[in-house]
XYZ file of C-alpha atoms in Angstrom:
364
model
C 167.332 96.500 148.856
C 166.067 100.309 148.753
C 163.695 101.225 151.790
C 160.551 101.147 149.449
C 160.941 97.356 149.042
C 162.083 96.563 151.861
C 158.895 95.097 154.736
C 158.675 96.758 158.247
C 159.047 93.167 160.261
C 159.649 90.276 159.010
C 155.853 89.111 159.404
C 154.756 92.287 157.700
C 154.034 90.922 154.314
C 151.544 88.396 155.168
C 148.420 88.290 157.540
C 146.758 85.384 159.666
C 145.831 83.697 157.107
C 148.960 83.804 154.833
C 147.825 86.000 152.364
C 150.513 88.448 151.278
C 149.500 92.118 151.984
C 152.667 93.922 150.852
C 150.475 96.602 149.019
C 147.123 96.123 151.382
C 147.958 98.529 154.480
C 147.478 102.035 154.248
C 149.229 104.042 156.078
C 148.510 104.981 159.580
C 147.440 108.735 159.310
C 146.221 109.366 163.183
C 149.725 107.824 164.645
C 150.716 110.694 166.890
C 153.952 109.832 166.889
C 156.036 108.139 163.286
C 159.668 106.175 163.432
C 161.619 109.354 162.124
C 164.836 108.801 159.355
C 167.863 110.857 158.708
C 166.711 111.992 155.390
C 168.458 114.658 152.947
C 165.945 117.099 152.819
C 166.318 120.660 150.561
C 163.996 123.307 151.210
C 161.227 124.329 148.707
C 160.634 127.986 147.580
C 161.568 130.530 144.752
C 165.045 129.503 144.951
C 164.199 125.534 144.317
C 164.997 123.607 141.378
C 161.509 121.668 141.704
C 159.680 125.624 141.749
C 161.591 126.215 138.671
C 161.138 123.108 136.706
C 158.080 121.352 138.439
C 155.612 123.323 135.742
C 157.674 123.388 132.503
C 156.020 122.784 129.769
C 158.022 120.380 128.616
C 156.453 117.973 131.378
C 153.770 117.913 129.246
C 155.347 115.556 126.747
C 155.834 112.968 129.862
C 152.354 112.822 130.494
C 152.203 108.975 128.789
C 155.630 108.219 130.240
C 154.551 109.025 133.827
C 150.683 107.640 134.028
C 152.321 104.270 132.322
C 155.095 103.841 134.610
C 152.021 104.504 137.323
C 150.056 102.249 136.032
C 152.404 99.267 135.533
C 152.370 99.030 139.101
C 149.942 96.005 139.880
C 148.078 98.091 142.688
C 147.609 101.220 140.971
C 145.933 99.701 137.586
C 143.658 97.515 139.672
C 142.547 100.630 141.229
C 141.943 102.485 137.842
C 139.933 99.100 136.859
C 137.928 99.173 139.648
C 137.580 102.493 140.606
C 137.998 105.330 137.786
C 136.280 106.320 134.404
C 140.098 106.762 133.008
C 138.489 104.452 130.680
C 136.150 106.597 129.386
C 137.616 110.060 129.974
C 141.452 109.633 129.987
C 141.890 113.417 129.367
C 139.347 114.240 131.749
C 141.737 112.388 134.148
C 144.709 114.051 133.431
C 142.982 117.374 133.074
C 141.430 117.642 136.774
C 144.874 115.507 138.388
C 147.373 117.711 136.698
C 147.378 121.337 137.881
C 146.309 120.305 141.540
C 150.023 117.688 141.351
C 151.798 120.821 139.845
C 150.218 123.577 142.545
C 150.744 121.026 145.606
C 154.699 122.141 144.813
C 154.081 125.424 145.520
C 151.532 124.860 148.667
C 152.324 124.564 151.950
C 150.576 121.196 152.322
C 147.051 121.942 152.230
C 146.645 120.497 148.499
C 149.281 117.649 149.293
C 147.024 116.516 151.722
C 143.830 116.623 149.801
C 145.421 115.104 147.519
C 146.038 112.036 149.507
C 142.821 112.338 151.180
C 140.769 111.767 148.296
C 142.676 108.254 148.036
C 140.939 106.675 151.128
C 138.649 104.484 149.944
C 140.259 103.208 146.934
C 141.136 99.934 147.284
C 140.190 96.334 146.414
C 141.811 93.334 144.917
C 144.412 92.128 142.482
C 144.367 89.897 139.548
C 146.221 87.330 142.222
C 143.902 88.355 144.938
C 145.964 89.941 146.851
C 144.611 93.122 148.799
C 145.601 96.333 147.564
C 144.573 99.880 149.380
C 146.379 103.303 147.320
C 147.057 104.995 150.783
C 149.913 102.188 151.143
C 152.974 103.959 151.095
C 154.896 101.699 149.130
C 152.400 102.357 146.200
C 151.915 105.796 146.989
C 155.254 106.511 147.159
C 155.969 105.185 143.702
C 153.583 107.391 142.052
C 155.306 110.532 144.031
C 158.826 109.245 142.993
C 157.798 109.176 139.185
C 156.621 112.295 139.616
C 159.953 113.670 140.822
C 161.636 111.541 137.991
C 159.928 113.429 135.121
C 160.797 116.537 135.801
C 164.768 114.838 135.600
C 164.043 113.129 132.609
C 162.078 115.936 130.929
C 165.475 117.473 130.948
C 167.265 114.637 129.677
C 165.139 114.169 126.835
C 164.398 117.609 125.751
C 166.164 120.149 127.281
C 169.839 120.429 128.890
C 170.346 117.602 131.449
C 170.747 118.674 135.354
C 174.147 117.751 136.630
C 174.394 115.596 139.151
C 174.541 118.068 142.140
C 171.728 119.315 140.879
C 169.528 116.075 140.612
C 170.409 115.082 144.053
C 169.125 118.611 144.866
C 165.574 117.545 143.398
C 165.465 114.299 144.655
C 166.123 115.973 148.150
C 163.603 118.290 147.772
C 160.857 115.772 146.292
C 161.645 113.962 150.158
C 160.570 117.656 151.461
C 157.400 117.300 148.893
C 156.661 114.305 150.291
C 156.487 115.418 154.206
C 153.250 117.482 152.707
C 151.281 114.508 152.065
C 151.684 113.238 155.890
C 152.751 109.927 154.888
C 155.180 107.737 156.389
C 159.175 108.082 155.367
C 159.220 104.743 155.270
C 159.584 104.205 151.816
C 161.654 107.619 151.125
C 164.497 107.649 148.749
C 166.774 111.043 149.030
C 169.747 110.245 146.687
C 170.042 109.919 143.206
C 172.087 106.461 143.297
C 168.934 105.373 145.709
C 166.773 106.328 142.860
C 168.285 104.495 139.971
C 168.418 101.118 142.205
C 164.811 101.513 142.725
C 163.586 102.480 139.507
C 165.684 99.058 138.633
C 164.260 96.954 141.534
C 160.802 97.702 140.423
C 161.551 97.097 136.637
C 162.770 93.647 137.849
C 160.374 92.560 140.771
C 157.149 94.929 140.528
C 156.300 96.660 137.564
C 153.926 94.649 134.722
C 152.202 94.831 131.099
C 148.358 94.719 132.476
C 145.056 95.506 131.095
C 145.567 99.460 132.378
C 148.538 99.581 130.690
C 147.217 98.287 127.647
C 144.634 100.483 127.041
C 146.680 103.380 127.078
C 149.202 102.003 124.420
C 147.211 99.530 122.437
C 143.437 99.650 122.589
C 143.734 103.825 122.578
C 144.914 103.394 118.797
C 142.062 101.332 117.949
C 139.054 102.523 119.602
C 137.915 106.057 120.338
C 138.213 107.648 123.539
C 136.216 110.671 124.313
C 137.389 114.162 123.439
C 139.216 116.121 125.512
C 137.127 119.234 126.832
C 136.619 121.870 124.741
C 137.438 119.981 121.494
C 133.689 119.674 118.978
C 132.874 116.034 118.570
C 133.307 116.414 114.715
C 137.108 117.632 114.754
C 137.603 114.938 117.207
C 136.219 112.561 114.582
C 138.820 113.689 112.101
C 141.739 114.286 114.186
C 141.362 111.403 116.769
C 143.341 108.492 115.483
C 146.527 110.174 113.994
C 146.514 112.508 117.633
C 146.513 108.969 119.605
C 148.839 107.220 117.103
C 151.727 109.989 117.618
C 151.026 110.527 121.069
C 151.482 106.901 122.090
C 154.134 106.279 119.844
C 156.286 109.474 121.232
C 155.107 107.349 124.942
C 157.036 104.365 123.398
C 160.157 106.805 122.967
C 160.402 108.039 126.509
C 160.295 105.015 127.850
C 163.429 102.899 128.636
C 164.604 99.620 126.736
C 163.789 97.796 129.901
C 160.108 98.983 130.524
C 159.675 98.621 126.570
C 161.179 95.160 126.981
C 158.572 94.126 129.779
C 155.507 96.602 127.885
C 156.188 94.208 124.463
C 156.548 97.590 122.530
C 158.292 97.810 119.563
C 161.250 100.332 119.362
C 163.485 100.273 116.148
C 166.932 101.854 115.747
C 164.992 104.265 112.873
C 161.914 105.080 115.533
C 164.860 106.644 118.096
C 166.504 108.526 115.502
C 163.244 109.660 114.428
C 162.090 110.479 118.134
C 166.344 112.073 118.499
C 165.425 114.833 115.725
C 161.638 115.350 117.756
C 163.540 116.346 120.795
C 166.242 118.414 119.437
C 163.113 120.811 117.975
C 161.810 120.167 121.041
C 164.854 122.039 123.109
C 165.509 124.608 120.192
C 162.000 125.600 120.223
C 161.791 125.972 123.806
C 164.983 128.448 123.940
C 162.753 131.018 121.617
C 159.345 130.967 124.030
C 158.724 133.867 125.794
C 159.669 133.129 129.004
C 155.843 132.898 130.656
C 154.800 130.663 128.309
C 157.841 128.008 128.727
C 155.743 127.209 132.356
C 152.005 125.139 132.718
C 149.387 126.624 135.181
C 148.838 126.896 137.986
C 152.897 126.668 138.052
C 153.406 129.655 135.760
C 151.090 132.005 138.028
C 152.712 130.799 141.363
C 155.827 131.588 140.091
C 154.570 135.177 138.642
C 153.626 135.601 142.200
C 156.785 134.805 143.697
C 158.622 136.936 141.532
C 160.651 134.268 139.346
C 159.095 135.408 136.272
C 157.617 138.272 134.774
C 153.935 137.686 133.516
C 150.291 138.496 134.147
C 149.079 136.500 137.279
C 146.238 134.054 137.461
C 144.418 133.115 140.436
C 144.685 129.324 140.273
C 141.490 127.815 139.453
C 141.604 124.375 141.962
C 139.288 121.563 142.892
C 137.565 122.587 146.321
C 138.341 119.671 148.967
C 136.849 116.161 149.354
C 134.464 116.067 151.930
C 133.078 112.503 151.426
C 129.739 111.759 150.918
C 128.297 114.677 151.932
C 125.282 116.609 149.761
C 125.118 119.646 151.882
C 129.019 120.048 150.940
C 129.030 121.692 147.157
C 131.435 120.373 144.383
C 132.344 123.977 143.224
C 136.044 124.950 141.999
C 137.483 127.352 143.456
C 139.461 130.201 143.187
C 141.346 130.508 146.165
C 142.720 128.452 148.791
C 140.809 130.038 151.299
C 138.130 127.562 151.036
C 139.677 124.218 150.527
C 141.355 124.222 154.361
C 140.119 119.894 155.563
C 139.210 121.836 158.537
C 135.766 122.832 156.698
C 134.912 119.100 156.142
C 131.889 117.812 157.660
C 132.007 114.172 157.152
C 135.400 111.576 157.065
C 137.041 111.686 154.104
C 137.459 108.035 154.182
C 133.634 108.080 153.424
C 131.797 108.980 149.643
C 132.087 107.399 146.393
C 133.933 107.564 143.268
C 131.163 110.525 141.833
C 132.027 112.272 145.211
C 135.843 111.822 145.041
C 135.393 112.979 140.870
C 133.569 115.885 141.545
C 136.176 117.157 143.701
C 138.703 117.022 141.191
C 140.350 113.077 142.061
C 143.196 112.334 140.034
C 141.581 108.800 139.813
C-alpha cells in the first residue's frame, strides 16, 4: 500500500469513540521537529521540467480533468458543499485558484504556504459522518499529486509524451514543491511506479460520483452558471450552453475508463476518435504559437524573468495573504510579493470566514 494510504499507528484511523478519522486530522504545523523520509527530491529553477511545463497552456484544457479528480475525493467535495460558492461562481473559482497554484512553482514558498494557510478552517462532515478537515495531508496531498499529474498527462494527451526519465524527474520535483507548503512527507510519493499504484488505489478504495462531482458534469449542462468575468450577461445567454456542453464533454475525454466507469459517463468508441482528431490540432497548433504565448500567467512572466523565454514581462498580479478575520487587514491584490510575507498578519490564520478566506483569493 503507497504511503498516502497507509495510517501512522495502527489506532490512527479511529478516535475514542470509534469513529473513523482517516481524513479528520490536520496536520501538525507548529511540530518543531517532523519524522524525516529518504525522498527523491530534484531541484526547482530555470533548468526544471515543472518551470518549463507547470504554465503551458495546454494545462488549460485539464482544468475539468483536475478539479473532478479533486473533487471525487469524499473530503474535498464536502468541503466545496459546505464551504465555497463554486456553486455559484465556478469560474470565479478557478480564476482566483489558478495563477496563485501556477506562481507557487516559481516561489520560494511564501505563496505555497498561503496557499495552505487559507485552508485552516475548512472542515466539517461527510455524507457518512465522518470528520473531515482539508489541512489533512492525506487529502491535501491528493490535490498536490493531481496537480503534478496534469502537467504529465497534458503531454500525453496533447503534446509529445515525457519519457520516463523525465516523468520521474517531475514527480521528484513535485516532492520538492511539496516541502513549500510545510506539510508532512508522510503521504509523499517520489516515483512514477509509486504514482500509478496510487492513482489506482484511490480509483479502487477512495475516489466517488458525489453531488460536487455532479454538478460539474451533469447539472452544469442544464442549468446556468454565472459568467465568467469579463464576459456581458447577454453573450453569456447565447453562448452558455453549447460552451458547457463541449467543455464537459472534452472533461469526459481526459478522463480514464476507470474514473468514467465509477463517474457513470458515457464514452463511445466514436466520442474518442472524435476527441483523437481534437488533440492532434491541439499539438499541431501549439508547434506554430509564438513561443510567449504557448505559457499561462503568472508562469509566462516568471519565466521571461528568468530568462527561459523571450517576451515582455508582467509583474504578477497575486492575491495579498489571508490574515483571518481581521477588518483593519485590506483585501487588495497585489503586485508584488513584497507585501504578502505571513509575517505581516495580525490575527491566526486559522481564524475568519469563507468571505475573508474569498477575498484573499482562496482557491475554495
Amino acid at each position: 500500500m503507497s504511503h498516502a494510504l497507509a495510517s501512522e499507528g495502527a489506532d490512527s484511523r479511529k478516535n475514542e469513540s470509534g469513529e473513523d478519522t482517516r481524513f479528520a486530522q490536520p496536520d501538525n504545523l507548529e511540530k518543531p521537529e517532523r519524522a524525516k523520509r529518504e525522498l527523491k527530491r530534484a531541484p526547482l529553477g530555470p533548468d526544471s521540467l515543472l518551470w518549463k511545463w507547470g504554465s503551458d497552456q495546454r494545462l488549460q484544457l485539464l482544468r475539468g480533468y483536475t478539479g473532478v479528480l479533486q473533487n471525487m475525493h469524499p473530503a474535498i467535495g464536502q468541503s466545496l458543499l459546505d464551504h465555497s460558492k463554486f456553486f455559484e461562481e465556478p469560474f470565479a473559482r478557478l480564476e482566483r485558484s489558478t495563477p496563485q497554484i501556477i506562481y507557487s512553482i516559481y516561489d520560494d514558498g511564501t505563496r505555497a504556504k498561503m496557499i495552505r494557510d487559507y485552508h485552516h478552517t475548512i472542515k466539517g462532515k461527510l455524507r457518512n459522518g465522518e470528520r473531515y478537515h482539508s489541512l489533512n495531508p492525506d487529502v491535501y496531498w491528493w490535490a498536490h499529486a493531481t496537480f503534478v499529474w496534469r502537467v504529465i498527462w497534458a503531454q500525453e494527451l496533447f503534446g509529445t509524451p515525457f519519457t520516463k526519465e523525465e516523468k520521474e524527474q517531475i514527480i521528484q520535483e513535485g516532492v520538492t514543491w511539496w516541502d513549500m507548503y510545510g506539510m508532512s512527507e508522510r503521504p509523499v510519493i517520489d516515483t512514477l511506479d509509486g504514482y500509478i499504484k496510487y492513482f489506482e488505489e484511490m480509483e479502487d478504495n477512495v475516489l466517488e460520483r458525489n453531488e460536487t462531482v455532479d454538478f460539474a458534469l451533469r447539472t452544469a449542462r442544464v442549468e446556468p452558471v454565472k459568467a465568467p468575468d469579463g464576459v456581458p450577461e447577454a453573450v453569456w445567454k447565447v453562448i452558455w450552453k453549447p460552451l458547457m456542453n463541449s467543455v464537459i464533454w472534452l472533461t469526459y475525454g481526459t478522463l480514464s475508463d476507470k474514473q468514467r466507469e465509477i463517474l457513470d459517463l458515457p464514452w463511445t468508441k466514436k466520442d474518442q476518435r472524435r476527441f483523437d482528431r481534437i488533440a492532434k490540432g491541439v499539438k499541431k497548433l501549439f508547434t506554430i504559437l509564438p513561443e510567449d504565448k504557448r505559457y499561462m500567467e503568472p508562469g509566462r512572466s516568471m519565466m521571461i524573468k528568468a530568462g527561459m523565454i523571450e517576451g515582455k514581462y508582467k509583474e504578477p498580479k497575486l492575491a495579498d495573504a489571508y490574515h483571518g478575520h481581521d477588518e483593519t487587514q485590506p483585501n487588495t491584490t497585489s503586485n508584488t510579493t513584497a507585501n504578502t510575507t505571513a509575517g505581516t498578519a495580525k490575527t491566526d490564520p486559522k481564524d475568519g470566514n469563507a468571505d475573508d478566506r474569498r477575498a484573499a483569493g482562496c482557491p475554495f
